[in-house]
Every structure is written in C-alpha cells, then in structure tokens.
Short mmCIF file of N, CA and C and ligand atoms in Angstrom, two decimals:
data_model
loop_
_atom_site.label_atom_id
_atom_site.label_comp_id
_atom_site.label_asym_id
_atom_site.label_seq_id
_atom_site.Cartn_x
_atom_site.Cartn_y
_atom_site.Cartn_z
N UNK A 1 6.09 3.67 15.77
CA UNK A 1 5.96 2.37 16.45
C UNK A 1 7.23 1.56 16.26
N UNK A 2 7.90 1.23 17.36
CA UNK A 2 9.22 0.61 17.30
C UNK A 2 9.22 -0.76 16.63
N UNK A 3 8.18 -1.54 16.88
CA UNK A 3 8.21 -2.91 16.36
C UNK A 3 7.38 -3.08 15.09
N UNK A 4 7.13 -1.98 14.39
CA UNK A 4 6.33 -2.04 13.16
C UNK A 4 7.26 -2.04 11.94
N UNK A 5 7.13 -3.06 11.12
CA UNK A 5 8.02 -3.25 9.96
C UNK A 5 7.88 -2.07 8.98
N UNK A 6 6.67 -1.55 8.79
CA UNK A 6 6.51 -0.46 7.83
C UNK A 6 7.01 0.87 8.41
N UNK A 7 6.89 1.07 9.72
CA UNK A 7 7.51 2.25 10.33
C UNK A 7 9.03 2.19 10.15
N UNK A 8 9.59 0.98 10.21
CA UNK A 8 11.05 0.84 10.00
C UNK A 8 11.42 1.18 8.56
N UNK A 9 10.57 0.85 7.62
CA UNK A 9 10.83 1.24 6.23
C UNK A 9 10.76 2.77 6.10
N UNK A 10 9.75 3.38 6.72
CA UNK A 10 9.64 4.85 6.68
C UNK A 10 10.91 5.48 7.26
N UNK A 11 11.43 4.89 8.34
CA UNK A 11 12.61 5.45 9.02
C UNK A 11 13.92 5.07 8.33
N UNK A 12 13.85 4.22 7.29
CA UNK A 12 15.06 3.80 6.58
C UNK A 12 15.84 2.73 7.30
N UNK A 13 15.21 2.09 8.32
CA UNK A 13 15.93 1.05 9.09
C UNK A 13 15.82 -0.31 8.42
N UNK A 14 14.82 -0.48 7.56
CA UNK A 14 14.71 -1.67 6.72
C UNK A 14 14.72 -1.18 5.28
N UNK A 15 15.54 -1.81 4.42
CA UNK A 15 15.64 -1.31 3.05
C UNK A 15 14.37 -1.58 2.24
N UNK A 16 14.02 -0.62 1.41
CA UNK A 16 12.94 -0.79 0.44
C UNK A 16 13.25 0.17 -0.70
N UNK A 17 12.96 -0.26 -1.92
CA UNK A 17 13.22 0.59 -3.08
C UNK A 17 12.08 1.62 -3.19
N UNK A 18 12.40 2.86 -2.86
CA UNK A 18 11.35 3.88 -2.84
C UNK A 18 10.93 4.22 -4.26
N UNK A 19 9.65 4.02 -4.55
CA UNK A 19 9.13 4.31 -5.90
C UNK A 19 8.47 5.67 -5.96
N UNK A 20 8.26 6.28 -4.81
CA UNK A 20 7.63 7.60 -4.78
C UNK A 20 7.43 8.03 -3.35
N UNK A 21 7.29 9.32 -3.18
CA UNK A 21 7.12 9.88 -1.83
C UNK A 21 6.43 11.22 -1.96
N UNK A 22 5.59 11.54 -1.00
CA UNK A 22 5.09 12.91 -0.87
C UNK A 22 5.13 13.26 0.61
N UNK A 23 4.44 14.32 1.00
CA UNK A 23 4.58 14.82 2.37
C UNK A 23 4.11 13.81 3.41
N UNK A 24 3.17 12.94 3.03
CA UNK A 24 2.61 12.06 4.05
C UNK A 24 2.67 10.58 3.75
N UNK A 25 3.27 10.20 2.60
CA UNK A 25 3.21 8.79 2.20
C UNK A 25 4.46 8.39 1.44
N UNK A 26 4.75 7.09 1.46
CA UNK A 26 5.81 6.54 0.59
C UNK A 26 5.27 5.30 -0.12
N UNK A 27 5.90 4.99 -1.27
CA UNK A 27 5.52 3.82 -2.07
C UNK A 27 6.75 2.97 -2.32
N UNK A 28 6.57 1.64 -2.27
CA UNK A 28 7.68 0.72 -2.51
C UNK A 28 7.09 -0.60 -3.01
N UNK A 29 7.89 -1.42 -3.71
CA UNK A 29 7.35 -2.68 -4.24
C UNK A 29 7.02 -3.66 -3.12
N UNK A 30 5.94 -4.42 -3.31
CA UNK A 30 5.65 -5.50 -2.37
C UNK A 30 6.75 -6.56 -2.50
N UNK A 31 7.19 -7.07 -1.35
CA UNK A 31 8.30 -8.02 -1.33
C UNK A 31 7.90 -9.36 -1.95
N UNK A 32 6.60 -9.65 -1.99
CA UNK A 32 6.10 -10.91 -2.55
C UNK A 32 4.97 -10.57 -3.53
N UNK A 33 5.38 -10.12 -4.73
CA UNK A 33 4.36 -9.60 -5.66
C UNK A 33 3.38 -10.68 -6.11
N UNK A 34 2.11 -10.31 -6.11
CA UNK A 34 1.04 -11.22 -6.54
C UNK A 34 0.58 -10.89 -7.96
N UNK A 35 1.13 -9.81 -8.53
CA UNK A 35 0.69 -9.33 -9.84
C UNK A 35 1.92 -8.75 -10.55
N UNK A 36 1.86 -8.57 -11.90
CA UNK A 36 2.99 -7.94 -12.59
C UNK A 36 3.39 -6.60 -11.96
N UNK A 37 2.41 -5.79 -11.58
CA UNK A 37 2.70 -4.59 -10.78
C UNK A 37 2.03 -4.78 -9.42
N UNK A 38 2.82 -4.70 -8.37
CA UNK A 38 2.29 -4.82 -7.00
C UNK A 38 3.11 -3.91 -6.11
N UNK A 39 2.53 -2.76 -5.82
CA UNK A 39 3.21 -1.71 -5.07
C UNK A 39 2.41 -1.42 -3.81
N UNK A 40 3.10 -1.15 -2.73
CA UNK A 40 2.45 -0.74 -1.49
C UNK A 40 2.63 0.75 -1.28
N UNK A 41 1.55 1.40 -0.86
CA UNK A 41 1.60 2.83 -0.52
C UNK A 41 1.14 2.96 0.92
N UNK A 42 1.96 3.59 1.74
CA UNK A 42 1.66 3.65 3.18
C UNK A 42 1.77 5.09 3.69
N UNK A 43 0.96 5.43 4.69
CA UNK A 43 1.16 6.73 5.34
C UNK A 43 2.44 6.70 6.16
N UNK A 44 3.13 7.82 6.23
CA UNK A 44 4.34 7.87 7.07
C UNK A 44 3.98 7.73 8.55
N UNK A 45 2.78 8.19 8.88
CA UNK A 45 2.33 8.09 10.27
C UNK A 45 1.77 6.70 10.54
N UNK A 46 2.09 6.15 11.70
CA UNK A 46 1.59 4.82 12.03
C UNK A 46 0.12 4.84 12.40
N UNK A 47 -0.65 4.07 11.65
CA UNK A 47 -2.02 3.74 12.03
C UNK A 47 -2.16 2.26 11.74
N UNK A 48 -2.73 1.50 12.64
CA UNK A 48 -2.76 0.05 12.47
C UNK A 48 -3.61 -0.36 11.27
N UNK A 49 -4.74 0.30 11.10
CA UNK A 49 -5.64 -0.11 10.01
C UNK A 49 -6.64 1.00 9.73
N UNK A 50 -7.47 0.79 8.72
CA UNK A 50 -8.53 1.77 8.42
C UNK A 50 -9.49 1.92 9.59
N UNK A 51 -9.55 0.95 10.47
CA UNK A 51 -10.42 1.07 11.64
C UNK A 51 -9.99 2.24 12.53
N UNK A 52 -8.74 2.67 12.39
CA UNK A 52 -8.20 3.75 13.25
C UNK A 52 -8.04 5.06 12.51
N UNK A 53 -8.62 5.16 11.33
CA UNK A 53 -8.21 6.24 10.44
C UNK A 53 -8.85 7.60 10.77
N UNK A 54 -9.88 7.60 11.58
CA UNK A 54 -10.48 8.87 11.99
C UNK A 54 -11.10 9.62 10.83
N UNK A 55 -10.77 10.91 10.69
CA UNK A 55 -11.43 11.71 9.64
C UNK A 55 -10.85 11.44 8.25
N UNK A 56 -9.82 10.65 8.17
CA UNK A 56 -9.33 10.22 6.86
C UNK A 56 -8.29 11.13 6.24
N UNK A 57 -7.93 12.22 6.90
CA UNK A 57 -6.97 13.13 6.26
C UNK A 57 -5.61 12.46 6.05
N UNK A 58 -5.27 11.52 6.92
CA UNK A 58 -3.98 10.84 6.78
C UNK A 58 -3.92 10.03 5.48
N UNK A 59 -5.10 9.70 4.93
CA UNK A 59 -5.13 8.88 3.72
C UNK A 59 -5.04 9.69 2.44
N UNK A 60 -5.26 10.99 2.51
CA UNK A 60 -5.23 11.80 1.28
C UNK A 60 -3.89 11.67 0.54
N UNK A 61 -2.75 11.81 1.22
CA UNK A 61 -1.47 11.64 0.53
C UNK A 61 -1.26 10.22 0.01
N UNK A 62 -1.86 9.24 0.68
CA UNK A 62 -1.74 7.84 0.24
C UNK A 62 -2.45 7.67 -1.10
N UNK A 63 -3.68 8.20 -1.21
CA UNK A 63 -4.42 8.07 -2.47
C UNK A 63 -3.73 8.85 -3.59
N UNK A 64 -3.24 10.03 -3.26
CA UNK A 64 -2.57 10.84 -4.29
C UNK A 64 -1.32 10.12 -4.80
N UNK A 65 -0.54 9.54 -3.89
CA UNK A 65 0.68 8.86 -4.30
C UNK A 65 0.36 7.56 -5.05
N UNK A 66 -0.70 6.87 -4.64
CA UNK A 66 -1.10 5.65 -5.36
C UNK A 66 -1.41 5.98 -6.81
N UNK A 67 -2.16 7.04 -7.04
CA UNK A 67 -2.50 7.43 -8.42
C UNK A 67 -1.25 7.84 -9.18
N UNK A 68 -0.33 8.51 -8.50
CA UNK A 68 0.92 8.93 -9.16
C UNK A 68 1.76 7.73 -9.58
N UNK A 69 1.98 6.78 -8.66
CA UNK A 69 2.82 5.63 -9.03
C UNK A 69 2.12 4.76 -10.07
N UNK A 70 0.80 4.65 -10.00
CA UNK A 70 0.07 3.89 -11.02
C UNK A 70 0.28 4.53 -12.39
N UNK A 71 0.20 5.85 -12.44
CA UNK A 71 0.43 6.58 -13.70
C UNK A 71 1.86 6.34 -14.19
N UNK A 72 2.82 6.39 -13.28
CA UNK A 72 4.22 6.20 -13.66
C UNK A 72 4.48 4.79 -14.20
N UNK A 73 3.65 3.84 -13.77
CA UNK A 73 3.77 2.46 -14.27
C UNK A 73 2.96 2.26 -15.55
N UNK A 74 2.30 3.31 -16.02
CA UNK A 74 1.48 3.22 -17.24
C UNK A 74 0.11 2.62 -17.01
N UNK A 75 -0.28 2.46 -15.76
CA UNK A 75 -1.53 1.76 -15.46
C UNK A 75 -2.76 2.61 -15.73
N UNK A 76 -2.56 3.93 -15.87
CA UNK A 76 -3.72 4.77 -16.21
C UNK A 76 -4.25 4.42 -17.60
N UNK A 77 -3.43 3.75 -18.42
CA UNK A 77 -3.86 3.35 -19.77
C UNK A 77 -4.68 2.05 -19.72
N UNK A 78 -4.40 1.21 -18.74
CA UNK A 78 -4.94 -0.16 -18.75
C UNK A 78 -5.90 -0.42 -17.60
N UNK A 79 -5.78 0.34 -16.53
CA UNK A 79 -6.58 0.10 -15.32
C UNK A 79 -5.74 -0.53 -14.23
N UNK A 80 -6.19 -0.35 -13.02
CA UNK A 80 -5.47 -0.89 -11.87
C UNK A 80 -6.44 -1.00 -10.71
N UNK A 81 -5.99 -1.65 -9.67
CA UNK A 81 -6.86 -1.87 -8.51
C UNK A 81 -6.15 -1.41 -7.24
N UNK A 82 -6.89 -0.72 -6.37
CA UNK A 82 -6.40 -0.34 -5.05
C UNK A 82 -7.11 -1.19 -4.01
N UNK A 83 -6.34 -1.81 -3.12
CA UNK A 83 -6.91 -2.68 -2.09
C UNK A 83 -6.32 -2.30 -0.73
N UNK A 84 -7.18 -2.16 0.25
CA UNK A 84 -6.72 -1.96 1.63
C UNK A 84 -7.36 -3.05 2.49
N UNK A 85 -6.59 -4.08 2.77
CA UNK A 85 -7.10 -5.14 3.63
C UNK A 85 -7.20 -4.62 5.06
N UNK A 86 -8.32 -4.90 5.70
CA UNK A 86 -8.56 -4.38 7.04
C UNK A 86 -9.09 -5.48 7.94
N UNK A 87 -8.24 -5.91 8.88
CA UNK A 87 -8.69 -6.87 9.89
C UNK A 87 -8.64 -8.32 9.44
N UNK A 88 -9.12 -9.18 10.31
CA UNK A 88 -8.95 -10.63 10.16
C UNK A 88 -9.58 -11.20 8.91
N UNK A 89 -10.84 -10.88 8.67
CA UNK A 89 -11.53 -11.52 7.55
C UNK A 89 -10.96 -11.12 6.20
N UNK A 90 -10.27 -9.97 6.16
CA UNK A 90 -9.64 -9.52 4.92
C UNK A 90 -8.18 -9.96 4.83
N UNK A 91 -7.72 -10.72 5.81
CA UNK A 91 -6.33 -11.21 5.83
C UNK A 91 -5.30 -10.09 5.93
N UNK A 92 -5.60 -9.04 6.69
CA UNK A 92 -4.57 -8.03 6.93
C UNK A 92 -3.48 -8.65 7.79
N UNK A 93 -2.25 -8.59 7.29
CA UNK A 93 -1.11 -9.22 7.99
C UNK A 93 -0.26 -8.16 8.67
N UNK A 94 0.04 -7.08 7.97
CA UNK A 94 0.90 -6.03 8.53
C UNK A 94 0.00 -4.94 9.13
N UNK A 95 0.17 -4.70 10.42
CA UNK A 95 -0.71 -3.77 11.13
C UNK A 95 -0.19 -2.34 11.08
N UNK A 96 0.05 -1.87 9.86
CA UNK A 96 0.30 -0.46 9.55
C UNK A 96 -0.45 -0.26 8.24
N UNK A 97 -1.44 0.60 8.25
CA UNK A 97 -2.35 0.68 7.10
C UNK A 97 -1.56 0.86 5.80
N UNK A 98 -1.95 0.09 4.78
CA UNK A 98 -1.24 0.12 3.50
C UNK A 98 -2.21 -0.14 2.37
N UNK A 99 -1.97 0.54 1.27
CA UNK A 99 -2.79 0.38 0.08
C UNK A 99 -1.99 -0.41 -0.96
N UNK A 100 -2.56 -1.52 -1.43
CA UNK A 100 -1.93 -2.29 -2.50
C UNK A 100 -2.34 -1.69 -3.84
N UNK A 101 -1.38 -1.39 -4.70
CA UNK A 101 -1.65 -1.04 -6.10
C UNK A 101 -1.36 -2.29 -6.93
N UNK A 102 -2.41 -2.82 -7.55
CA UNK A 102 -2.28 -4.02 -8.39
C UNK A 102 -2.52 -3.64 -9.84
N UNK A 103 -1.72 -4.19 -10.75
CA UNK A 103 -1.97 -3.95 -12.17
C UNK A 103 -1.07 -4.80 -13.04
N UNK A 104 -1.24 -4.61 -14.35
CA UNK A 104 -0.39 -5.30 -15.32
C UNK A 104 -1.03 -6.51 -15.96
N UNK A 105 -2.20 -6.89 -15.52
CA UNK A 105 -2.97 -7.94 -16.21
C UNK A 105 -4.44 -7.80 -15.83
N UNK A 106 -5.29 -8.48 -16.62
CA UNK A 106 -6.72 -8.46 -16.31
C UNK A 106 -6.96 -9.17 -14.98
N UNK A 107 -7.86 -8.63 -14.18
CA UNK A 107 -8.16 -9.20 -12.85
C UNK A 107 -9.61 -9.69 -12.83
N UNK A 108 -9.86 -10.62 -11.93
CA UNK A 108 -11.24 -11.10 -11.78
C UNK A 108 -11.93 -10.31 -10.66
N UNK A 109 -13.22 -10.40 -10.62
CA UNK A 109 -14.03 -9.75 -9.60
C UNK A 109 -15.27 -10.60 -9.40
N UNK A 110 -15.77 -10.82 -8.19
CA UNK A 110 -15.30 -10.27 -6.93
C UNK A 110 -14.10 -11.04 -6.39
N UNK A 111 -13.42 -10.46 -5.37
CA UNK A 111 -12.32 -11.17 -4.74
C UNK A 111 -12.85 -12.37 -3.95
N UNK A 112 -11.97 -13.33 -3.71
CA UNK A 112 -12.39 -14.53 -2.99
C UNK A 112 -12.46 -14.31 -1.50
P1 LIG B 1 -1.70 -7.42 3.97
O1 LIG B 1 -2.20 -8.84 3.86
O2 LIG B 1 -2.64 -6.46 3.25
O3 LIG B 1 -1.40 -7.01 5.37
O4 LIG B 1 -0.36 -7.39 3.12
C1 LIG B 1 0.90 -7.15 3.65
C2 LIG B 1 1.85 -7.14 2.48
O5 LIG B 1 3.10 -6.63 2.92
C3 LIG B 1 2.11 -8.50 1.83
O6 LIG B 1 1.72 -8.45 0.46
C4 LIG B 1 3.63 -8.69 2.01
O7 LIG B 1 4.21 -9.34 0.91
C5 LIG B 1 4.11 -7.25 2.16
N1 LIG B 1 5.36 -7.08 2.89
C6 LIG B 1 5.69 -7.56 4.10
N2 LIG B 1 6.93 -7.15 4.46
C7 LIG B 1 7.40 -6.38 3.45
C8 LIG B 1 8.61 -5.67 3.21
N3 LIG B 1 9.62 -5.66 4.11
N4 LIG B 1 8.74 -4.98 2.05
C9 LIG B 1 7.75 -5.01 1.15
N5 LIG B 1 6.56 -5.64 1.32
C10 LIG B 1 6.40 -6.33 2.44
ZN1 LIG B 2 3.89 1.44 11.57
#
C-alpha cells in the first residue's frame, strides 16, 4: 500500500530501528512510547486491521516475533501485554494491523 506508513517502514522508505524480523513480520519501537517497553510488531503484508485477517496465518509470524522481542527485553521474567487495537472504538489510528508489546512496569486491568 503506497500511502501506508507501516508499509513504508517495511520497505525501508521511513526509518525505524529494527528490533527483530522473521519471514513475515518486523518489530520496531513505538515512536511515542506509553510504557518503559513499547514495541510494535507488524506483518510485512498489508492488512488494515484484524477485521481483514482471514484465516489468521498472516498473524503467526507476528505472534512469534512478539514473544521473541519480549524475551529479548527480559519481559518473560516479569510479564508483558500484547494489544491489537481494531477499529474506531479501540482507537486504532494506523490502518496496518500491528501488535503493541507493552512491558517494564505493572499495568492495570481492565483497559479504559
Ligand atoms: P494504534 O492506536 O493501535 O493504531 O497505534 C498506532 C501506534 O503507531 C501509536 O502508538 C503511534 O505512536 C505509532 N506510530 C505511528 N507512526 C509511527 C512510526 N513512524 N514509527 C513508530 N511508531 C509509530
Ligand atoms: Zn500497510
């Protein structure tokens, strides 16, 4: 998708510090971190949101890479949270499906 900011990161047209990569996904820090650890993991293939995800195979590399980067940050010792905002009520802003990895401090539940 030409006008998608995350597709541009996948293509290397917008800089991002790559924290990990596998065959179908890349991970990079969120530009506006909300937590001590705040990493985004995205599929290389453009899908606007989980509403378009179909059988879910595109997400397998995303989950695998999320667990890998969380481990590399030491979060397997303390716990972490994976969030995929989907659509208006969840405040999804970037229309390329992305998983937030949050960690580094105790979190509250439920979300607001
Ligand atoms: P969401 O509300 O789930 O759509 O979140 C989109 C996230 O993308 C926000 O946390 C933004 O800070 C983040 N973001 C937007 N542009 C960039 C960028 N160029 N590099 C890294 N993170 C970004
Ligand atoms: Zn995209």
